[in-house]
Short mmCIF file of C-alpha atoms in Angstrom, two decimals:
data_model
loop_
_atom_site.label_atom_id
_atom_site.label_comp_id
_atom_site.label_asym_id
_atom_site.label_seq_id
_atom_site.Cartn_x
_atom_site.Cartn_y
_atom_site.Cartn_z
CA ASP A 1 0.00 0.00 0.00
CA THR A 2 1.78 3.09 -1.23
CA GLY A 3 -0.54 5.83 -0.02
CA VAL A 4 -3.72 7.57 -1.09
CA SER A 5 -4.46 7.21 -4.79
CA GLN A 6 -6.71 9.50 -6.81
CA ASN A 7 -7.96 9.16 -10.36
CA PRO A 8 -7.97 10.81 -12.76
CA ARG A 9 -5.13 13.28 -12.17
CA HIS A 10 -6.63 15.79 -14.56
CA LYS A 11 -10.12 16.25 -15.95
CA ILE A 12 -11.28 18.83 -18.49
CA THR A 13 -15.01 18.95 -19.00
CA LYS A 14 -17.57 21.17 -20.64
CA ARG A 15 -19.92 23.17 -18.49
CA GLY A 16 -23.06 21.20 -17.72
CA GLN A 17 -21.41 17.77 -17.91
CA ASN A 18 -21.16 15.36 -15.00
CA VAL A 19 -17.82 14.20 -13.65
CA THR A 20 -16.80 11.52 -11.15
CA PHE A 21 -13.55 11.21 -9.26
CA ARG A 22 -12.22 8.22 -7.36
CA CYS A 23 -10.12 7.97 -4.23
CA ASP A 24 -8.46 4.85 -2.82
CA PRO A 25 -7.34 5.52 0.76
CA ILE A 26 -4.69 3.79 2.82
CA SER A 27 -6.29 0.47 3.69
CA GLU A 28 -5.76 0.69 7.47
CA HIS A 29 -7.33 4.16 7.65
CA ASN A 30 -10.95 4.31 8.75
CA ARG A 31 -11.62 7.93 7.86
CA LEU A 32 -11.71 9.48 4.40
CA TYR A 33 -12.02 13.17 3.60
CA TRP A 34 -12.68 15.24 0.49
CA TYR A 35 -11.29 18.75 0.23
CA ARG A 36 -11.24 21.33 -2.53
CA GLN A 37 -8.28 23.65 -3.13
CA THR A 38 -8.18 26.68 -5.37
CA LEU A 39 -5.07 28.60 -6.36
CA GLY A 40 -3.51 30.49 -3.47
CA GLN A 41 -5.85 29.03 -0.87
CA GLY A 42 -5.74 26.30 1.73
CA PRO A 43 -7.79 23.14 1.31
CA GLU A 44 -11.51 23.61 2.07
CA PHE A 45 -13.45 20.80 3.74
CA LEU A 46 -16.21 19.21 1.68
CA THR A 47 -17.20 15.95 3.40
CA TYR A 48 -15.88 13.00 5.33
CA PHE A 49 -16.62 9.34 5.95
CA GLN A 50 -15.99 7.02 8.84
CA ASN A 51 -15.92 3.61 7.24
CA GLU A 52 -18.94 3.67 4.90
CA ALA A 53 -20.94 6.30 6.79
CA GLN A 54 -20.89 9.90 5.53
CA LEU A 55 -20.82 11.84 8.77
CA GLU A 56 -20.57 15.46 7.75
CA LYS A 57 -21.03 17.61 4.67
CA SER A 58 -19.93 21.21 4.28
CA ARG A 59 -22.31 23.96 3.25
CA LEU A 60 -19.96 24.27 0.25
CA LEU A 61 -21.30 20.93 -0.96
CA SER A 62 -24.35 21.92 -3.01
CA ASP A 63 -26.92 19.39 -4.13
CA ARG A 64 -24.92 19.00 -7.36
CA PHE A 65 -22.20 17.24 -5.35
CA SER A 66 -22.53 13.72 -4.02
CA ALA A 67 -20.01 11.43 -2.41
CA GLU A 68 -20.12 7.75 -1.62
CA ARG A 69 -17.90 5.23 0.07
CA PRO A 70 -19.43 1.82 -0.54
CA LYS A 71 -18.18 -0.92 1.79
CA GLY A 72 -15.91 1.56 3.52
CA SER A 73 -13.13 1.21 0.97
CA PHE A 74 -12.69 3.54 -2.03
CA SER A 75 -14.77 6.70 -2.38
CA THR A 76 -16.24 8.57 -5.33
CA LEU A 77 -17.10 12.25 -5.63
CA GLU A 78 -19.56 13.16 -8.36
CA ILE A 79 -20.33 16.65 -9.57
CA GLN A 80 -23.44 17.02 -11.70
CA ARG A 81 -24.07 19.86 -14.16
CA THR A 82 -20.58 21.28 -13.67
CA GLU A 83 -20.08 25.04 -13.53
CA GLN A 84 -16.93 27.07 -14.18
CA GLY A 85 -16.75 27.82 -10.46
CA ASP A 86 -16.21 24.11 -9.82
CA SER A 87 -12.75 24.34 -11.39
CA ALA A 88 -10.31 23.45 -8.62
CA MET A 89 -8.06 20.73 -7.27
CA TYR A 90 -10.08 18.06 -5.47
CA LEU A 91 -8.03 16.43 -2.76
CA CYS A 92 -8.80 13.21 -0.96
CA ALA A 93 -7.18 12.33 2.36
CA SER A 94 -7.40 9.49 4.82
CA SER A 95 -6.50 9.09 8.46
CA ARG A 96 -6.76 6.65 11.30
CA ASN A 97 -8.56 7.68 14.41
CA TYR A 98 -9.08 5.91 17.69
CA GLY A 99 -11.80 7.40 19.84
CA SER A 100 -11.18 11.11 20.21
CA LEU A 101 -7.47 10.93 19.32
CA ASN A 102 -6.76 12.62 16.01
CA TYR A 103 -3.97 11.80 13.61
CA GLY A 104 -2.67 13.67 10.61
CA TYR A 105 -4.09 13.19 7.15
CA THR A 106 -2.32 11.54 4.27
CA PHE A 107 -3.36 13.37 1.13
CA GLY A 108 -3.63 12.02 -2.37
CA SER A 109 -2.14 13.88 -5.34
CA GLY A 110 -5.54 15.29 -6.20
CA THR A 111 -7.71 15.56 -9.29
CA ARG A 112 -7.45 18.87 -11.10
CA LEU A 113 -10.81 19.76 -12.62
CA THR A 114 -11.10 22.37 -15.35
CA VAL A 115 -14.59 23.32 -16.50
CA VAL A 116 -14.61 25.09 -19.87
CA GLY B 1 -17.65 30.42 12.35
CA GLU B 2 -14.71 28.05 12.35
CA ASN B 3 -11.68 29.94 11.18
CA VAL B 4 -7.90 29.66 11.02
CA GLU B 5 -5.89 32.76 10.15
CA GLN B 6 -2.30 32.44 8.97
CA HIS B 7 0.45 35.05 8.69
CA PRO B 8 2.44 36.10 6.80
CA SER B 9 1.14 35.20 3.35
CA THR B 10 4.68 35.33 1.93
CA LEU B 11 8.03 35.10 3.65
CA SER B 12 11.49 35.46 2.15
CA VAL B 13 14.55 34.53 4.18
CA GLN B 14 18.23 34.08 3.49
CA GLU B 15 19.57 30.55 3.59
CA GLY B 16 20.60 29.71 7.12
CA ASP B 17 18.20 32.16 8.75
CA SER B 18 15.11 31.16 10.74
CA ALA B 19 11.51 31.37 9.54
CA VAL B 20 8.42 31.74 11.71
CA ILE B 21 4.82 31.31 10.57
CA LYS B 22 1.93 32.10 12.90
CA CYS B 23 -1.67 30.92 13.03
CA THR B 24 -4.67 31.72 15.18
CA TYR B 25 -7.81 29.62 15.55
CA SER B 26 -11.31 30.41 16.70
CA ASP B 27 -12.68 27.15 18.19
CA SER B 28 -11.55 26.74 21.80
CA ALA B 29 -12.38 23.03 21.52
CA SER B 30 -9.70 22.47 18.86
CA ASN B 31 -7.22 19.91 20.17
CA TYR B 32 -5.02 18.94 17.22
CA PHE B 33 -2.82 21.24 15.12
CA PRO B 34 -0.89 19.84 12.15
CA TRP B 35 1.36 21.67 9.70
CA TYR B 36 1.61 20.72 6.04
CA LYS B 37 4.20 21.52 3.38
CA GLN B 38 3.07 21.68 -0.24
CA GLU B 39 5.57 21.94 -3.05
CA LEU B 40 4.44 23.19 -6.44
CA GLY B 41 2.14 20.68 -8.12
CA LYS B 42 2.40 18.18 -5.28
CA ARG B 43 0.20 16.96 -2.47
CA PRO B 44 0.27 18.57 0.99
CA GLN B 45 2.54 16.55 3.28
CA LEU B 46 2.40 16.46 7.06
CA ILE B 47 5.64 17.80 8.54
CA ILE B 48 4.81 18.16 12.24
CA ASP B 49 1.78 18.23 14.51
CA ILE B 50 0.97 19.11 18.12
CA ARG B 51 -1.86 18.20 20.47
CA SER B 52 -3.50 20.55 22.91
CA ASN B 53 -1.93 18.91 25.96
CA VAL B 54 1.57 19.89 24.78
CA GLY B 55 3.09 23.36 24.53
CA GLU B 56 6.01 22.66 22.20
CA LYS B 57 7.26 19.92 19.94
CA LYS B 58 10.54 19.67 17.99
CA ASP B 59 11.70 17.53 15.10
CA GLN B 60 15.23 18.37 13.95
CA ARG B 61 15.10 21.83 12.35
CA ILE B 62 11.36 22.35 12.78
CA ALA B 63 9.38 23.09 15.92
CA VAL B 64 5.82 24.04 16.72
CA THR B 65 4.59 25.98 19.75
CA LEU B 66 1.02 26.22 21.01
CA ASN B 67 -0.58 28.83 23.25
CA LYS B 68 -4.05 27.53 24.09
CA THR B 69 -5.02 30.58 26.12
CA ALA B 70 -4.33 32.93 23.22
CA LYS B 71 -5.48 30.34 20.66
CA HIS B 72 -2.43 30.62 18.49
CA PHE B 73 0.32 28.30 17.32
CA SER B 74 3.50 28.83 15.35
CA LEU B 75 5.89 26.93 13.10
CA HIS B 76 9.60 27.60 13.49
CA ILE B 77 12.15 26.48 10.92
CA THR B 78 15.80 26.99 11.82
CA GLU B 79 18.84 26.92 9.52
CA THR B 80 16.63 27.21 6.46
CA GLN B 81 17.71 25.57 3.23
CA PRO B 82 16.58 26.15 -0.38
CA GLU B 83 14.63 22.88 -0.29
CA ASP B 84 12.46 24.36 2.48
CA SER B 85 10.94 26.66 -0.16
CA ALA B 86 7.26 25.69 -0.47
CA VAL B 87 3.79 26.68 0.70
CA TYR B 88 3.13 25.88 4.35
CA PHE B 89 -0.38 25.39 5.74
CA CYS B 90 -1.45 25.29 9.36
CA ALA B 91 -4.66 23.56 10.39
CA ALA B 92 -6.81 23.06 13.47
CA SER B 93 -9.21 20.25 14.26
CA ILE B 94 -12.85 21.22 14.52
CA GLY B 95 -15.49 19.21 16.34
CA TYR B 96 -15.65 15.46 16.42
CA GLY B 97 -14.28 13.54 13.46
CA ASN B 98 -10.89 15.15 12.99
CA LYS B 99 -12.20 17.62 10.45
CA LEU B 100 -9.38 20.05 9.79
CA VAL B 101 -9.77 23.72 8.93
CA PHE B 102 -6.75 25.07 7.06
CA GLY B 103 -5.14 28.45 6.97
CA ALA B 104 -4.68 30.23 3.63
CA GLY B 105 -1.01 29.27 3.45
CA THR B 106 2.40 30.94 3.59
CA ILE B 107 4.73 30.97 0.59
CA LEU B 108 8.24 30.53 1.98
CA ARG B 109 11.18 31.42 -0.26
CA VAL B 110 14.66 30.60 0.94
CA LYS B 111 17.26 32.54 -1.01
CA SER B 112 20.71 31.05 -1.44
#
């Protein structure tokens, strides 16, 4: 297991199209997070899963965005009817957590989305 | 709302000098504070972290200090080298679930 893997690395799509990204976390990690990063900004929280349960979604996540983590393994993030404002780097991260003790994230390399 | 402020936004230092980046957070319940380094076109990588029951932590040339009363924490890099040039992000945990809120980042340039 070499880390968090994201596919595709780059995606160019026309406005109005749907896109789906995939994230494969580190297998021992029980938590998986999606963040969005735009140029010159820090990562912004979108949603996270503990195992297969989606426990929190940001207000940034409009109804055009949906995320799943079937069977608590890989996760997908789908954006429907893409808009130019969706252009960003979408980062996935995973971490292990025991009770209330937090550990640092391991990030994937991200999927860069460009909506034209 | 939940917020992490980071300063400065850019920092230029001469090789061998020290660099200090400061962050403040708003949620008094935050208990975990990691720092990430992101090189151009690469993923953010964890370089050091500190928990709220500790005031300082060191790892070779980098150290982090935490002042819970003032709700601020700082990254210190000593004997900077050109390979330290990158964007550095601080973060604070918010609520249950280890959700992290990130600062806007500091571009560090180490001039040789």
